[in-house]
Amino acid sequence: MPEERQMSFSLLLDIVEGKVKRSGVFYIQKQCSNLMEELPELTGDVQTHIPWMSEALVHKDHYENLYCVISGEKEFILLPPSDRPFIPYELYQPATYRETEEGTFEIVDEENSPKVPWIPLDPLKPDYDRYPSYRSAKALRCSVKAGEMLYLPSLWFHHVRQSHGCTAVNFWYDMEYDIKYSYFQLLESLTNAVGSL
């Protein structure tokens, strides 16, 4: 988990634009449709939802995602749910970055928390010796620039990088737990069963 800090939006912009020097990588991430609640300054600039998406998706869940880039650029590596058998998972202790008094960062384990499944592979430089099955994954790459939008379907694996000063807004829509979800759960169970043999 990243270190979390409270600060004004104007201070964050000054840091991102290089007017104020601070150590670390600063960004705002808001989940669960709380953008308008926590950053009401944006109310006049950002719609609360995308009307055609609300109509096009009869079902809703935060797994259906419209990713809108306002400034800068985001680079995505996307893997479909059907690639699950080729994507490695391992269990890790949850941890949080904390800034030290010297201004560097350390990773502090959350020792009382149960381990969580995590993908140990770096999709930018996959270690095919350690994870040979990943060679069979069919990654798609795309860039989303200012004024563009990406529809990220539910259950798709993704890795994201961004340009300096990138600003983006996500619109989340509920996923229907239908045959697509059942198929993914079957694939997950089969992958785990074969992996434990």
PDB file of C-alpha atoms in Angstrom, residues 63 80-85 89 117 154-157 175-194:
ATOM      1  CA  TYR A  63     -15.278  -3.878 -12.233  1.00  0.00           C
ATOM      2  CA  PRO A  80      -7.971 -11.080 -20.743  1.00  0.00           C
ATOM      3  CA  PRO A  81      -9.468 -13.244 -17.983  1.00  0.00           C
ATOM      4  CA  SER A  82      -8.918 -16.291 -20.198  1.00  0.00           C
ATOM      5  CA  ASP A  83      -5.156 -15.856 -19.640  1.00  0.00           C
ATOM      6  CA  ARG A  84      -5.518 -16.639 -15.916  1.00  0.00           C
ATOM      7  CA  PRO A  85      -3.769 -20.054 -16.230  1.00  0.00           C
ATOM      8  CA  TYR A  89      -0.007 -15.782  -8.123  1.00  0.00           C
ATOM      9  CA  PRO A 117      -2.621 -13.228  -3.357  1.00  0.00           C
ATOM     10  CA  SER A 154     -14.456  -6.554 -15.721  1.00  0.00           C
ATOM     11  CA  LEU A 155     -12.011  -9.247 -14.648  1.00  0.00           C
ATOM     12  CA  TRP A 156      -9.274  -8.124 -17.048  1.00  0.00           C
ATOM     13  CA  PHE A 157      -5.760  -8.049 -15.580  1.00  0.00           C
ATOM     14  CA  MET A 175     -20.592  -6.125 -12.936  1.00  0.00           C
ATOM     15  CA  GLU A 176     -23.346  -8.672 -13.231  1.00  0.00           C
ATOM     16  CA  TYR A 177     -22.355 -11.972 -11.656  1.00  0.00           C
ATOM     17  CA  ASP A 178     -23.493 -13.983 -14.640  1.00  0.00           C
ATOM     18  CA  ILE A 179     -21.920 -16.634 -16.875  1.00  0.00           C
ATOM     19  CA  LYS A 180     -18.789 -14.492 -17.412  1.00  0.00           C
ATOM     20  CA  TYR A 181     -18.092 -14.458 -13.673  1.00  0.00           C
ATOM     21  CA  SER A 182     -18.882 -18.187 -13.397  1.00  0.00           C
ATOM     22  CA  TYR A 183     -16.498 -18.925 -16.258  1.00  0.00           C
ATOM     23  CA  PHE A 184     -13.714 -16.949 -14.569  1.00  0.00           C
ATOM     24  CA  GLN A 185     -14.306 -18.751 -11.249  1.00  0.00           C
ATOM     25  CA  LEU A 186     -14.109 -22.111 -13.053  1.00  0.00           C
ATOM     26  CA  LEU A 187     -10.878 -21.057 -14.766  1.00  0.00           C
ATOM     27  CA  GLU A 188      -9.461 -19.895 -11.411  1.00  0.00           C
ATOM     28  CA  SER A 189     -10.391 -23.189  -9.719  1.00  0.00           C
ATOM     29  CA  LEU A 190      -8.921 -25.299 -12.518  1.00  0.00           C
ATOM     30  CA  THR A 191      -5.718 -23.242 -12.530  1.00  0.00           C
ATOM     31  CA  ASN A 192      -5.336 -23.696  -8.767  1.00  0.00           C
ATOM     32  CA  ALA A 193      -6.097 -27.432  -8.986  1.00  0.00           C
ATOM     33  CA  VAL A 194      -3.545 -28.037 -11.744  1.00  0.00           C
TER      34      VAL A 194
END
